[in-house]
Amino acid sequence: MYRYDEFDATLVAERVAQFRGQVARRLSGELTEDEFKPLRLMNGLYLQLHAYMLRVAIPYGTLSSKQMRKLAFIARRYDKGYGHFTTRQNIQYNWPALADTPDILDALAEAEMHAIQTSGNCIRNVTSDQYAGAAADEVEDPRPYAEMIRQWSTFHPEFSFLPRKFKIAVTASDHDRAAVKVHDIGLRLYRNDKGEAGFEVIVGGGLGRTPYVGHAIRKFLPKEHLLSYLEAILRVYNLQGRRDNIYKARIKILVNAEGADNFAAMVEKEWAAMKKTDIDLPREEIERIGAYFAPPAFETLPEESASLEEQRRRDPDFARWLRTNMAAHKTPGYAIVNVSLKPVGGVPGDISDGQMEALADLAEDYSFDEIRATHEQNLVLPHVRKDDLCAVWSGLKRADLATPNIGLVSDIIACPGLDYCTLANTRSIPIAQRISERFADLGDQESLGELKIKISGCINACGHHHVGHIGILGVDKKGEEFYQITLGGSGAEDASLGDIVGRGLSADATIDAVEKIVACYRANRQDNERFLDAYRRLGAEPFKEALYEAA
Amino acid sequence: MKLLKFNAGRLVPALEEPPVEVSLEDWRANPQAHAGATALKISNAAPLDDIAGDLSGFSVVILAFPGFKDGRAYSQARLLRERFGYTGEVRACGEILRDQIFFMARCGFDAFEFSGADADSAAAALKDFSHFYQAAADGTAPVWRRRLARAAAA
Ligand code: SF4
């Protein structure tokens, strides 16, 4: 994991001091709320429906046990005993007092964390593959590049007042777990025919009111030029992105208005004129950062673990959890463990202080001190010996963190919605809770296979509904909460935007509708095809029929 | 509104006659009519690709922040300094607040038509940070260069 040196630590400490001054000026009345707003928004502090909300950055989703314990401490000391993991690998606290926020930031800084650029029209916290450094299918660990982007983008003087917020995601696997095609910039590290590693640069994806799948504007960017190329894209966007209409200000609008080819030409022209040696990191610095992400000291183990197989045979619950929550690790004898934050009837992404501490302990004992946050609002222990899986499972069970439902129908993404968010049309969380209760039978869920439901409480699409296999969007109809269903979206390497089916439904009818859609899938499924594949084969019609016939 | 400028590295109020301004459009339309102008005012929507030939007669270029959230002039200032080698004064006008001056200075601005009341606090805000991760137009070495230098010295 990356560790701060004196430069990183000083910068974060100075940021806390600066923010402490700003909060003091607000509390003394020197600043009005209007004047304070842009300042607090530079630091992840939102004013929500009931209270302030503080969003803490977890760069590329990587956490140490020490950091997780600090998050637990903050939840207990300054909040109501829990935190909420978001779709951007961040954590949010829903109830901090304004006067406490500088102390919270101090506590974070002690664990080398911050809330810098978790809001505002700037380059936001960079996200990556939660399996980075562990995935069996990755070209190399993408996190050093994510860390380089974090440093380059932090307080970038030119790009702190962009037309709109800006999100960058990095992956290094064919299987895209970072949703790079629906980001402002998505970077895919891969090897070309000559065996050299470089980035495919995808620009202009995004959800929200006008969803787009991004365009590859450069097929192969040598790794060492990553930062200068990003700077060229950002400069073109900063100068030419629309600022007259907040709904047309994201880079996707510019890219699609210009056309991807033309936009690419604009970037290439800017890039050609840049003095790259001032921007691109020299080899020494790339190696310095890379060294922090060297693989931990894995033991040499046989691929299979006899004790694991024995335990798997003996305990069907354990066996089921392994089937759904374990993923292949690149090192023989190790596995990746997914920790579901989606218990039946729970709030997706919520975790208590005690659970955070339990997880920190498990990571320390069994996963080289590492934890990851996923954009699907779950957590990961990336490096667990197969021999230890049963012990980890028992520990997770004790902490109520062993729900075996990763990728299944109850592993739902939901934005905070009207329970917290000032922009919401509808609630999202209760819909997620009710769907998971409706499908509570875990065996049944498993038989359905991968099925991703994503729920947003308004068109801003924080719950990524467009790329849900089943997407649910909250809409306001004359003061009543309605939900619009989309089908067939995907945020992975086979990215697509869902099709709208039918009219808006009440909350009750929405839960029923999901059940009917699932029943229709079950009836028409061939072999073991996924819901998404069945939908792509069948089209919307049979599903629409199933919905209307019963209506 | 107060004009702030650097004096021996410190940001202080500057007492001076306003320059004779001309907009880029007017200047290009009729340079003869504006022969006495000393400050070129460039709108933040103006492309700068072929600005080089316009700069030589002007000791001041004025760039605009119609609102503090409109950050186009940050890019323009860097282009003037880093691409076109402009060494005269680059002045920020519009909504210029304490907490933005720091970014402006890094992008090459060296004069500010400050909208706030407290000029001392603007000067203090410039000192909020002692390191920067990236190179910009102010000539300070980015953190990665300092790391290299330190490693080389060790
Ligand atoms: S999608 Fe809308 S309701 Fe949900 S968190 Fe985002 S802005 Fe709020």
XYZ file of C-alpha atoms and ligand atoms in Angstrom:
713
model
C 0.000 0.000 0.000
C 1.046 3.562 -0.572
C 2.435 5.306 2.493
C 2.714 9.065 2.852
C 6.141 10.575 2.891
C 6.719 13.973 4.506
C 5.443 15.782 1.404
C 2.122 13.937 1.304
C 1.690 14.259 5.065
C 2.441 17.990 5.065
C -0.002 18.646 2.270
C -2.848 16.865 4.030
C -2.030 18.516 7.368
C -1.996 21.944 5.723
C -5.322 21.182 4.117
C -6.843 20.367 7.502
C -5.468 23.592 8.950
C -6.889 25.561 6.051
C -10.289 23.941 6.453
C -10.231 24.468 10.205
C -9.815 28.166 9.497
C -12.679 28.135 7.033
C -14.997 26.365 9.506
C -13.991 28.829 12.215
C -14.836 31.721 9.910
C -18.236 30.103 9.242
C -18.971 29.415 12.918
C -18.023 32.962 13.899
C -20.398 34.318 11.282
C -17.606 35.889 9.234
C -18.713 33.671 6.353
C -22.348 33.217 5.404
C -23.566 29.747 4.446
C -23.522 30.911 0.816
C -19.890 31.968 1.058
C -18.949 28.855 2.996
C -20.642 26.481 0.578
C -17.990 26.464 -2.169
C -15.285 26.038 0.468
C -16.879 23.086 2.231
C -17.724 21.532 -1.111
C -14.016 21.512 -1.905
C -13.680 19.191 1.018
C -16.523 16.702 0.714
C -18.844 18.406 3.173
C -22.430 18.522 1.932
C -25.518 19.893 3.586
C -28.118 17.134 3.269
C -31.783 16.923 4.211
C -31.224 16.498 7.926
C -27.569 17.224 8.607
C -24.124 17.740 7.162
C -22.663 14.761 5.348
C -18.906 14.225 5.121
C -17.525 12.125 2.289
C -14.113 10.636 2.940
C -11.870 9.587 0.071
C -10.619 6.038 -0.127
C -8.203 6.394 -3.040
C -8.795 3.541 -5.487
C -10.676 1.727 -2.734
C -7.615 0.494 -0.839
C -7.643 0.556 2.970
C -5.363 -0.771 5.689
C -6.643 -2.209 8.954
C -5.388 0.886 10.726
C -7.402 3.091 8.378
C -10.504 0.960 8.823
C -10.178 1.253 12.598
C -9.932 5.012 12.226
C -13.124 5.005 10.165
C -14.772 2.975 12.937
C -13.565 5.445 15.557
C -15.028 8.351 13.590
C -18.344 6.532 13.171
C -18.551 5.962 16.908
C -17.191 9.268 18.158
C -18.651 11.726 15.661
C -21.547 9.918 14.000
C -24.300 7.521 14.987
C -22.121 4.446 14.987
C -22.092 3.678 11.309
C -20.775 4.740 7.937
C -21.987 4.248 4.391
C -19.855 2.963 1.522
C -20.714 4.614 -1.779
C -20.570 3.607 -5.432
C -17.291 5.505 -5.751
C -15.327 3.487 -3.208
C -15.731 6.304 -0.687
C -17.301 6.302 2.745
C -19.867 8.852 3.898
C -20.814 9.921 7.380
C -24.370 11.144 7.590
C -24.490 12.920 10.923
C -21.319 14.869 11.743
C -21.574 18.256 13.468
C -19.978 21.078 11.514
C -17.813 22.085 14.476
C -16.400 18.534 14.657
C -15.399 18.253 11.020
C -11.872 19.679 11.428
C -11.226 17.152 14.209
C -12.564 14.370 12.006
C -10.156 15.451 9.286
C -7.323 15.481 11.806
C -8.210 11.938 12.822
C -8.248 10.917 9.170
C -4.891 12.560 8.566
C -3.402 10.474 11.377
C -4.281 7.442 9.268
C -3.120 9.066 6.007
C -6.614 9.805 4.787
C -8.513 12.902 3.747
C -11.686 14.255 2.160
C -9.916 16.241 -0.549
C -11.809 16.502 -3.832
C -14.652 14.237 -2.822
C -16.995 16.954 -4.072
C -16.886 20.055 -6.229
C -16.233 20.562 -9.930
C -12.782 19.064 -9.824
C -11.077 15.746 -10.464
C -12.674 13.445 -7.935
C -11.199 10.563 -6.024
C -9.828 8.112 -8.596
C -11.366 4.639 -8.555
C -10.015 1.257 -9.577
C -10.529 -2.489 -9.597
C -11.179 -3.770 -6.087
C -9.222 -6.919 -6.963
C -6.131 -4.930 -8.012
C -2.942 -6.746 -7.097
C -4.876 -9.963 -6.514
C -6.906 -10.607 -9.664
C -5.927 -13.666 -11.619
C -6.676 -11.867 -14.896
C -4.793 -8.584 -14.487
C -1.898 -7.350 -16.641
C -0.316 -5.593 -13.689
C -1.472 -3.814 -10.557
C -3.305 -0.645 -11.709
C -3.008 1.100 -8.351
C 0.396 2.737 -8.854
C -1.136 4.598 -11.788
C -4.181 5.466 -9.714
C -1.878 6.847 -7.022
C 0.019 8.889 -9.617
C -3.307 10.297 -10.779
C -4.282 11.030 -7.176
C -1.144 13.056 -6.617
C -1.254 14.830 -9.976
C -4.909 15.794 -9.568
C -4.685 16.922 -5.923
C -5.152 20.711 -5.844
C -4.362 20.877 -9.533
C -4.344 24.652 -9.971
C -5.716 24.584 -13.502
C -8.445 22.001 -12.963
C -10.080 22.909 -9.672
C -12.951 24.830 -11.311
C -13.936 22.631 -14.214
C -17.316 22.943 -15.907
C -18.457 19.998 -13.798
C -17.185 17.153 -11.632
C -14.742 14.746 -13.214
C -14.321 11.048 -12.503
C -11.453 8.826 -13.576
C -11.372 5.032 -13.225
C -8.499 2.632 -13.919
C -8.544 -1.098 -14.582
C -5.917 -3.578 -15.700
C -8.090 -6.621 -16.341
C -10.158 -7.804 -19.265
C -12.997 -8.275 -16.838
C -13.839 -4.689 -15.982
C -14.779 -4.310 -12.334
C -14.190 -0.551 -12.322
C -16.891 0.417 -14.878
C -14.341 2.348 -16.947
C -16.699 2.829 -19.880
C -19.100 4.946 -17.849
C -16.563 7.381 -16.422
C -15.439 10.791 -17.661
C -12.138 9.075 -18.347
C -11.725 5.317 -18.195
C -8.246 3.835 -18.451
C -7.716 0.208 -19.382
C -4.193 -1.087 -18.992
C -3.450 -3.930 -21.396
C -0.671 -5.478 -23.437
C -0.436 -4.784 -27.166
C 0.767 -7.194 -29.873
C 4.371 -6.313 -29.093
C 3.879 -7.249 -25.462
C 4.150 -3.661 -24.218
C 1.753 -2.477 -21.533
C -0.144 0.751 -22.152
C -3.513 2.388 -21.707
C -6.591 2.407 -23.819
C -8.033 5.851 -23.086
C -11.826 5.989 -22.994
C -13.494 9.382 -22.682
C -17.001 10.711 -22.290
C -18.846 7.897 -20.615
C -21.226 8.676 -17.821
C -24.674 8.201 -16.407
C -26.985 10.887 -15.091
C -29.558 12.659 -17.206
C -27.791 11.934 -20.496
C -26.121 8.545 -20.224
C -23.341 7.569 -22.630
C -20.927 4.713 -23.003
C -17.477 6.246 -23.452
C -15.393 6.375 -26.652
C -11.852 5.104 -26.957
C -9.976 8.202 -28.176
C -6.585 6.531 -28.016
C -6.034 2.853 -28.521
C -2.604 2.707 -26.947
C -0.947 5.260 -24.710
C 2.535 4.393 -23.434
C 2.297 4.241 -19.654
C 4.919 6.882 -19.023
C 2.809 9.523 -20.768
C -0.307 8.944 -18.714
C -0.292 12.237 -16.810
C 0.490 14.523 -19.736
C -2.231 12.902 -21.796
C -4.724 13.358 -18.971
C -3.630 16.973 -18.668
C -4.291 17.491 -22.379
C -7.799 16.019 -22.099
C -8.563 18.111 -19.039
C -7.291 21.297 -20.666
C -9.443 20.808 -23.748
C -12.412 20.139 -21.495
C -11.711 23.057 -19.172
C -11.526 25.479 -22.078
C -14.281 24.083 -24.262
C -16.725 22.244 -22.025
C -20.095 23.934 -21.709
C -20.666 26.173 -18.727
C -24.014 27.658 -19.679
C -26.102 24.698 -18.575
C -25.251 22.463 -15.640
C -26.937 19.501 -17.343
C -24.710 19.817 -20.400
C -21.462 20.525 -18.643
C -19.970 17.034 -18.304
C -17.252 16.041 -20.747
C -19.536 13.439 -22.337
C -21.604 16.269 -23.841
C -18.520 17.899 -25.359
C -17.196 14.589 -26.701
C -20.507 13.709 -28.296
C -21.101 17.207 -29.667
C -17.656 17.284 -31.286
C -17.680 13.645 -32.260
C -15.156 11.275 -30.757
C -12.710 11.560 -33.684
C -12.696 15.313 -33.628
C -12.382 15.395 -29.866
C -9.462 12.984 -30.093
C -7.793 15.284 -32.644
C -8.222 18.273 -30.306
C -6.588 16.330 -27.480
C -3.735 15.075 -29.661
C -3.037 18.612 -30.857
C -2.923 19.955 -27.321
C -0.818 17.040 -26.175
C 1.671 17.525 -29.009
C 2.225 21.126 -27.899
C 2.747 20.286 -24.229
C 6.049 20.189 -22.431
C 5.638 16.604 -21.285
C 8.817 16.445 -19.230
C 7.229 18.841 -16.736
C 4.184 16.650 -16.334
C 5.084 13.012 -16.870
C 6.808 11.370 -13.962
C 10.374 10.182 -14.483
C 11.108 6.483 -14.206
C 12.520 6.860 -10.675
C 9.296 8.315 -9.330
C 7.164 5.739 -11.128
C 9.316 3.042 -9.545
C 9.171 4.706 -6.131
C 5.375 4.717 -6.187
C 5.219 1.257 -7.744
C 7.352 -0.200 -4.969
C 4.657 0.540 -2.405
C 2.369 -1.822 -4.271
C 4.793 -4.714 -4.418
C 2.956 -7.974 -3.703
C 2.881 -8.932 -0.021
C 5.019 -11.840 1.157
C 2.874 -14.660 -0.169
C 3.808 -18.134 0.950
C 4.530 -20.828 -1.581
C 1.446 -22.984 -1.304
C -0.201 -25.707 -3.346
C -3.093 -24.447 -5.454
C -5.610 -26.595 -3.597
C -6.099 -26.699 0.148
C -7.053 -30.068 1.613
C -8.476 -28.513 4.776
C -10.610 -26.172 2.729
C -12.049 -29.039 0.707
C -12.776 -30.956 3.879
C -14.603 -27.985 5.439
C -16.435 -27.303 2.232
C -17.752 -30.863 2.228
C -18.809 -30.709 5.826
C -20.683 -27.410 5.887
C -23.129 -26.550 3.097
C -23.495 -22.956 4.316
C -19.763 -22.467 4.055
C -19.802 -24.116 0.645
C -22.470 -21.729 -0.560
C -20.624 -18.703 0.753
C -17.513 -19.898 -1.091
C -19.463 -20.256 -4.332
C -20.801 -16.715 -4.235
C -18.282 -14.658 -2.272
C -14.887 -16.087 -3.185
C -12.925 -15.123 -6.297
C -9.781 -16.483 -7.919
C -6.444 -15.068 -6.757
C -3.357 -14.894 -8.931
C -1.203 -16.640 -6.314
C -1.597 -20.413 -5.783
C -3.198 -21.272 -2.472
C -4.793 -17.834 -2.020
C -8.290 -16.509 -2.652
C -10.097 -13.176 -2.770
C -12.925 -12.826 -0.269
C -15.902 -10.570 -0.934
C -17.664 -9.188 2.106
C -21.272 -8.364 1.387
C -22.721 -5.177 2.869
C -26.153 -6.258 1.636
C -27.783 -8.366 4.329
C -31.413 -9.200 3.683
C -33.451 -6.142 4.623
C -30.345 -4.042 5.267
C -29.246 -0.675 3.895
C -26.849 -1.311 0.993
C -23.365 -0.104 1.881
C -24.003 0.603 5.567
C -21.586 -0.800 8.113
C -21.381 -0.332 11.882
C -18.310 0.690 13.834
C -18.103 -2.785 15.369
C -18.250 -4.441 11.979
C -15.502 -2.169 10.692
C -13.320 -3.211 13.603
C -14.091 -6.891 13.133
C -13.100 -6.567 9.506
C -9.928 -4.690 10.407
C -8.978 -7.561 12.732
C -9.672 -10.175 10.072
C -7.635 -8.244 7.526
C -4.763 -7.983 9.946
C -4.841 -11.683 10.785
C -5.623 -13.103 7.370
C -5.247 -10.612 4.513
C -1.899 -8.850 4.888
C -3.646 -5.920 6.507
C -5.546 -4.977 3.376
C -9.200 -4.210 2.730
C -10.811 -2.913 -0.430
C -14.043 -1.034 -1.073
C -15.946 -1.870 -4.248
C -18.059 0.365 -6.456
C -20.886 -2.067 -5.799
C -20.877 -0.992 -2.142
C -19.234 -4.115 -0.774
C -15.833 -4.773 0.786
C -13.061 -7.195 -0.087
C -10.307 -9.023 1.760
C -7.952 -9.388 -1.169
C -5.315 -11.898 -0.036
C -6.639 -14.782 2.063
C -4.946 -18.197 2.258
C -7.352 -20.921 1.207
C -6.440 -22.709 4.439
C -7.817 -19.698 6.338
C -11.063 -19.227 4.455
C -13.128 -21.096 7.019
C -11.715 -19.033 9.874
C -12.422 -15.839 7.946
C -15.947 -16.990 7.214
C -16.542 -17.734 10.899
C -15.223 -14.309 11.826
C -17.431 -12.642 9.258
C -20.438 -14.606 10.493
C -19.831 -13.415 14.027
C -19.860 -9.843 12.720
C -22.975 -10.410 10.585
C -20.913 -9.875 7.463
C -21.180 -13.286 5.823
C -24.224 -12.852 3.577
C -23.547 -15.146 0.598
C -25.030 -12.993 -2.141
C -22.272 -11.316 -4.166
C -23.583 -10.620 -7.675
C -26.993 -12.055 -6.839
C -30.387 -10.416 -6.922
C -30.126 -9.032 -3.379
C -26.638 -7.556 -3.949
C -28.315 -4.284 -4.834
C -26.713 -0.910 -5.404
C -28.862 1.888 -4.045
C -28.115 5.575 -3.700
C -29.026 7.318 -0.413
C -32.185 8.729 -2.019
C -34.818 10.677 -0.156
C -33.749 9.300 3.202
C -30.775 11.663 3.050
C -30.314 13.405 -0.269
C -31.609 16.907 -1.005
C -31.862 16.227 -4.732
C -33.902 13.043 -4.467
C -37.312 12.460 -6.021
C -37.890 9.226 -4.186
C -36.490 6.898 -1.610
C -34.114 4.194 -2.839
C -33.091 2.357 0.310
C -36.538 0.973 1.220
C -36.941 -0.357 -2.322
C -33.640 -2.200 -2.012
C -34.637 -3.517 1.394
C -37.988 -4.773 0.170
C -36.567 -6.439 -2.936
C -33.979 -8.236 -0.857
C -36.709 -9.357 1.533
C -38.845 -10.555 -1.354
C -35.981 -12.707 -2.595
C -34.777 -13.630 0.867
C -34.312 -17.332 0.060
C -30.595 -17.538 -0.649
C -30.766 -20.874 -2.431
C -33.337 -19.402 -4.750
C -31.146 -16.368 -5.345
C -28.204 -18.531 -6.185
C -30.204 -20.493 -8.713
C -30.945 -17.224 -10.529
C -27.258 -16.518 -11.015
C -25.755 -13.092 -11.618
C -28.411 -10.400 -11.538
C -27.550 -6.803 -10.811
C -30.231 -4.455 -9.582
C -29.312 -0.787 -9.282
C -31.515 1.928 -7.830
C -31.264 5.725 -8.082
C -33.560 8.165 -6.314
C -33.346 10.694 -9.157
C -31.987 11.208 -12.641
C -28.509 12.014 -11.297
C -28.073 8.245 -11.276
C -25.753 7.879 -8.288
C -27.179 4.350 -8.007
C -26.087 3.620 -11.616
C -29.549 2.432 -12.625
C -28.765 2.774 -16.354
C -26.216 0.007 -16.112
C -28.247 -2.288 -13.877
C -29.363 -5.555 -15.412
C -32.535 -4.308 -13.800
C -32.419 -0.565 -13.190
C -34.856 1.356 -11.037
C -35.117 5.137 -11.253
C -37.153 7.229 -8.852
C -39.319 9.870 -10.513
C -41.629 12.417 -9.026
C -45.157 12.518 -10.418
C -47.186 15.315 -8.926
C -45.587 14.899 -5.542
C -45.864 11.112 -5.508
C -42.999 8.657 -5.659
C -42.891 6.563 -8.814
C -40.277 4.239 -10.204
C -39.212 3.700 -13.787
C -37.730 0.321 -14.673
C -34.945 -0.251 -17.198
C -33.664 -3.617 -18.369
C -30.481 -4.877 -19.955
C -27.889 -2.375 -18.766
C -24.338 -3.313 -17.882
C -21.419 -1.373 -16.420
C -18.838 -4.076 -17.133
C -16.673 -4.772 -20.196
C -19.875 -5.484 -22.161
C -21.200 -2.039 -21.174
C -24.657 -1.008 -22.351
C -27.444 1.265 -21.192
C -30.711 -0.277 -20.107
C -33.953 0.078 -22.067
C -36.902 1.745 -20.418
C -39.832 -0.635 -20.104
C -43.297 0.670 -19.443
C -44.581 3.484 -17.316
C -43.681 4.541 -13.811
C -44.844 2.299 -11.000
C -45.664 2.802 -7.348
C -43.248 1.403 -4.778
C -45.450 -1.638 -4.155
C -45.894 -2.301 -7.863
C -42.145 -1.955 -8.372
C -41.357 -4.784 -5.997
C -43.966 -6.940 -7.753
C -42.595 -5.932 -11.129
C -39.108 -7.087 -10.230
C -40.564 -10.416 -9.195
C -42.446 -10.727 -12.496
C -39.359 -9.855 -14.499
C -37.386 -12.470 -12.632
C -40.145 -15.041 -13.137
C -40.165 -14.290 -16.860
C -36.416 -14.785 -16.968
C -36.700 -18.050 -15.103
C -39.335 -19.291 -17.533
C -37.320 -18.387 -20.624
C -33.785 -19.054 -19.437
C -31.667 -21.382 -21.577
C -29.122 -23.549 -19.818
C -27.456 -21.391 -17.224
C -27.434 -18.126 -19.100
C -27.278 -14.950 -17.050
C -30.267 -12.641 -16.823
C -28.397 -10.118 -18.960
C -27.662 -12.660 -21.680
C -31.253 -13.884 -21.665
C -32.459 -10.313 -22.007
C -30.089 -9.640 -24.867
C -31.251 -12.788 -26.619
C -34.973 -12.263 -26.016
C -35.298 -8.487 -26.182
C -37.690 -6.448 -24.085
C -40.956 -7.877 -25.392
C -41.483 -10.960 -23.231
C -40.584 -8.916 -20.167
C -42.995 -6.138 -21.087
C -45.699 -8.708 -21.613
C -45.027 -10.248 -18.240
C -45.317 -6.816 -16.658
C -48.465 -5.694 -18.435
C -50.401 -8.912 -18.363
C -50.315 -8.911 -14.623
C -50.939 -5.197 -14.256
C -12.226 46.188 -5.486
C -8.549 46.411 -4.759
C -5.654 45.651 -7.062
C -3.196 43.268 -5.426
C 0.239 42.558 -6.807
C 3.383 40.803 -5.750
C 6.088 42.904 -4.251
C 9.228 41.029 -3.237
C 7.181 37.821 -3.071
C 4.428 39.338 -0.947
C 0.950 40.124 -2.163
C 0.195 43.764 -1.390
C -2.213 46.457 -2.583
C -0.837 48.246 -5.625
C -1.459 51.942 -6.077
C -1.209 52.751 -9.747
C -3.096 54.318 -12.594
C -5.328 51.812 -14.413
C -3.857 50.762 -17.763
C -5.485 51.700 -21.055
C -7.492 48.603 -21.949
C -8.513 47.213 -25.283
C -10.421 44.019 -25.931
C -8.876 41.414 -28.186
C -11.696 41.822 -30.724
C -11.330 45.612 -30.913
C -7.589 45.356 -31.117
C -7.703 42.870 -33.949
C -10.380 44.853 -35.790
C -8.381 48.042 -35.715
C -4.912 48.077 -34.138
C -4.170 51.654 -35.286
C -7.088 53.049 -33.354
C -5.744 51.435 -30.175
C -2.082 52.206 -30.520
C -2.024 53.763 -27.027
C -3.516 50.739 -25.248
C -1.302 49.011 -22.679
C -3.601 46.226 -21.499
C -5.123 43.525 -23.681
C -8.369 42.132 -22.322
C -9.101 38.591 -23.457
C -12.493 37.006 -22.876
C -12.460 33.554 -21.370
C -14.158 32.083 -24.423
C -11.413 33.270 -26.784
C -9.216 30.555 -28.271
C -5.540 31.401 -27.830
C -4.082 29.329 -30.671
C -2.869 32.345 -32.648
C -2.436 34.867 -29.835
C 1.351 35.072 -30.089
C 1.400 37.983 -32.530
C -0.985 40.077 -30.446
C 0.944 40.090 -27.204
C 4.127 41.989 -27.908
C 2.886 45.549 -27.442
C 1.090 44.960 -24.174
C 2.532 45.129 -20.684
C -0.682 43.723 -19.172
C -3.043 40.938 -20.228
C -6.355 40.842 -18.392
C -8.190 37.515 -18.083
C -11.715 37.147 -16.777
C -13.443 35.150 -14.066
C -17.100 36.088 -14.611
C -17.841 33.941 -11.554
C -15.307 32.164 -9.371
C -16.600 28.829 -10.635
C -15.758 29.656 -14.238
C -12.222 28.350 -14.415
C -11.317 28.790 -18.088
C -8.869 31.594 -17.393
C -6.680 29.230 -15.365
C -5.906 27.377 -18.579
C -5.541 30.600 -20.533
C -3.018 31.981 -18.077
C -0.900 28.846 -18.226
C -0.967 28.924 -22.017
C 0.135 32.562 -22.072
C 3.005 31.862 -19.704
C 4.120 28.404 -20.678
C 3.292 28.145 -24.368
C 3.600 31.711 -25.571
C 6.257 32.844 -23.134
C 4.404 35.986 -22.144
C 6.354 37.746 -19.385
C 4.257 40.862 -18.812
C 1.617 41.136 -16.118
C -1.290 38.684 -16.192
C -4.155 40.185 -14.276
C -7.274 38.443 -12.977
C -10.521 40.371 -13.057
C -14.060 39.411 -12.135
C -14.994 37.460 -9.027
C -11.628 37.073 -7.340
C -11.844 35.538 -3.885
C -9.348 34.684 -1.195
C -9.410 30.945 -1.677
C -8.907 31.056 -5.445
C -5.932 33.413 -5.581
C -3.678 30.537 -4.608
C -4.657 28.583 -7.731
C -4.431 31.690 -9.890
C -0.932 32.497 -8.761
C 0.164 28.963 -9.587
C -1.255 29.340 -13.087
C 0.780 32.468 -13.752
C -1.387 35.362 -12.605
C 0.541 38.072 -10.822
C -2.084 40.783 -10.381
C -5.561 40.429 -8.946
C -8.564 42.720 -8.892
C -9.546 41.345 -5.499
C -13.281 41.221 -4.753
C -12.940 40.616 -1.017
C -12.421 43.164 1.720
C -9.436 41.765 3.547
C -6.304 41.956 1.408
C -4.143 40.590 4.225
C -6.171 37.400 4.377
C -5.710 36.925 0.625
C -1.973 37.231 1.090
C -2.117 34.767 3.988
C -4.112 32.246 1.926
C -1.235 32.080 -0.533
C 0.849 30.508 2.208
C -1.628 27.723 3.019
C 0.460 25.092 1.241
C 4.174 24.523 1.129
C 4.329 21.762 -1.517
C 2.612 21.129 -4.810
C 2.233 17.852 -6.608
C 2.325 19.267 -10.105
C 4.351 21.751 -12.103
C 2.461 24.848 -13.250
C 3.396 28.352 -14.369
C 4.798 29.638 -11.084
C 8.122 27.871 -11.447
C 7.948 25.939 -8.144
C 9.344 22.442 -8.331
C 6.649 19.779 -8.010
C 6.907 17.288 -5.174
C 8.262 14.581 -7.469
C 11.213 16.786 -8.461
C 11.923 17.489 -4.804
C 11.809 13.793 -4.065
C 14.318 13.146 -6.823
C 16.569 15.936 -5.608
C 16.436 14.626 -2.079
C 17.171 11.067 -3.196
C 20.103 12.345 -5.255
C 21.492 14.291 -2.303
C 21.206 11.340 0.077
S -29.276 9.646 -7.560
Fe -30.319 11.510 -6.947
S -31.320 10.905 -5.047
Fe -29.748 9.412 -5.390
S -27.991 10.201 -4.249
Fe -27.789 10.869 -6.388
S -28.668 12.902 -6.379
Fe -29.392 11.910 -4.508
